[in-house]
Short mmCIF file of C-alpha atoms in Angstrom, two decimals:
data_model
loop_
_atom_site.label_atom_id
_atom_site.label_comp_id
_atom_site.label_asym_id
_atom_site.label_seq_id
_atom_site.Cartn_x
_atom_site.Cartn_y
_atom_site.Cartn_z
CA MET S 1 0.03 -0.15 0.29
CA PRO S 2 1.18 3.57 -0.26
CA ASP S 3 2.25 6.01 1.91
CA ARG S 4 -1.15 7.71 1.80
CA ILE S 5 -4.41 6.52 1.47
CA ARG S 6 -5.96 6.96 -1.82
CA VAL S 7 -9.56 7.44 -1.56
CA GLY S 8 -12.62 7.42 -3.80
CA ILE S 9 -15.58 9.36 -3.24
CA VAL S 10 -19.09 8.41 -4.45
CA GLY S 11 -21.45 11.01 -4.66
CA ALA S 12 -19.15 14.16 -5.30
CA SER S 13 -21.66 15.99 -7.79
CA PRO S 14 -21.24 19.59 -7.45
CA GLY S 15 -23.25 21.44 -4.36
CA SER S 16 -23.27 17.81 -2.63
CA TRP S 17 -22.52 17.28 0.77
CA ALA S 18 -19.34 15.67 -0.55
CA ALA S 19 -18.39 18.43 -2.55
CA ALA S 20 -19.04 20.91 0.12
CA ALA S 21 -17.78 18.92 2.99
CA HIS S 22 -16.15 15.93 2.79
CA LEU S 23 -13.49 17.08 -0.50
CA PRO S 24 -12.12 20.29 1.25
CA ALA S 25 -12.02 18.47 3.99
CA LEU S 26 -9.88 15.54 2.80
CA ALA S 27 -7.32 17.77 1.27
CA HIS S 28 -5.82 18.75 4.61
CA LEU S 29 -5.19 15.39 6.01
CA ASP S 30 -1.57 14.22 5.26
CA GLU S 31 -2.69 10.66 5.57
CA LEU S 32 -5.02 10.41 2.77
CA THR S 33 -5.28 11.72 -1.27
CA VAL S 34 -8.39 11.77 -3.07
CA THR S 35 -7.76 9.98 -6.15
CA ALA S 36 -11.10 9.38 -7.84
CA VAL S 37 -14.75 10.94 -7.53
CA ALA S 38 -18.31 8.82 -9.10
CA THR S 39 -21.87 10.29 -9.68
CA THR S 40 -24.25 9.16 -11.20
CA ARG S 41 -23.67 11.15 -14.53
CA ALA S 42 -20.14 11.46 -16.26
CA GLU S 43 -20.00 14.86 -16.59
CA SER S 44 -20.79 15.84 -12.98
CA ALA S 45 -17.96 13.54 -12.29
CA ARG S 46 -15.69 15.22 -14.12
CA GLN S 47 -16.78 18.86 -13.10
CA ALA S 48 -16.24 17.52 -9.52
CA ALA S 49 -12.59 16.23 -10.58
CA GLN S 50 -11.37 19.50 -12.42
CA THR S 51 -12.27 21.42 -9.63
CA PHE S 52 -10.70 19.40 -7.22
CA GLY S 53 -7.70 18.56 -8.79
CA ILE S 54 -8.91 14.88 -8.72
CA LEU S 55 -6.98 12.60 -11.55
CA HIS S 56 -10.17 10.12 -11.87
CA SER S 57 -13.80 10.09 -12.51
CA PHE S 58 -16.47 7.61 -12.89
CA SER S 59 -20.23 7.63 -13.53
CA SER S 60 -19.51 3.56 -11.97
CA VAL S 61 -19.47 2.85 -8.57
CA ALA S 62 -18.06 -0.74 -9.88
CA GLU S 63 -15.39 0.77 -11.56
CA LEU S 64 -14.35 3.81 -9.19
CA ALA S 65 -14.29 1.15 -6.33
CA ALA S 66 -11.95 -1.00 -8.82
CA HIS S 67 -9.36 1.27 -9.81
CA PRO S 68 -6.23 0.18 -8.93
CA GLU S 69 -5.79 3.77 -7.77
CA VAL S 70 -8.32 3.53 -5.20
CA ASP S 71 -7.93 2.14 -1.11
CA LEU S 72 -11.03 3.66 0.32
CA VAL S 73 -14.33 4.01 -0.91
CA VAL S 74 -16.81 7.30 0.54
CA THR S 75 -20.27 6.82 0.38
CA SER S 76 -21.64 10.19 0.32
CA VAL S 77 -25.12 9.32 -1.24
CA LYS S 78 -28.58 9.30 -0.14
CA VAL S 79 -29.17 6.66 2.27
CA PRO S 80 -31.19 4.53 -0.05
CA ALA S 81 -28.14 3.79 -2.53
CA HIS S 82 -25.71 3.33 0.28
CA ALA S 83 -26.06 -0.59 -0.06
CA ALA S 84 -25.25 -0.71 -3.28
CA VAL S 85 -22.23 1.06 -3.17
CA ILE S 86 -21.26 -0.54 -0.11
CA ARG S 87 -21.71 -3.52 -2.00
CA ALA S 88 -19.61 -2.68 -5.05
CA ALA S 89 -16.59 -1.33 -2.73
CA LEU S 90 -16.82 -4.75 -1.01
CA ALA S 91 -17.08 -6.73 -3.96
CA ALA S 92 -13.95 -4.83 -5.56
CA GLY S 93 -11.95 -5.85 -1.92
#
């Protein structure tokens, strides 16, 4: 594992809780680096990645979770979607 934990955030659309709270907070932690974001739409994922200087963007939770540069998946979506995100992260290991 690398020196820093590489984080992927699901639900990081511009204007979301993740964009307003998680991404700015994680940027201040030396132990973590956000390497990927996922939203339900490719365009909003690209926009979030560009806004926060994140390398990878996805419209698929499974792709984010399986990406080799993601060690930890943060679930920041509405509660009804939590289970699907968590299952994808668990399936990816």
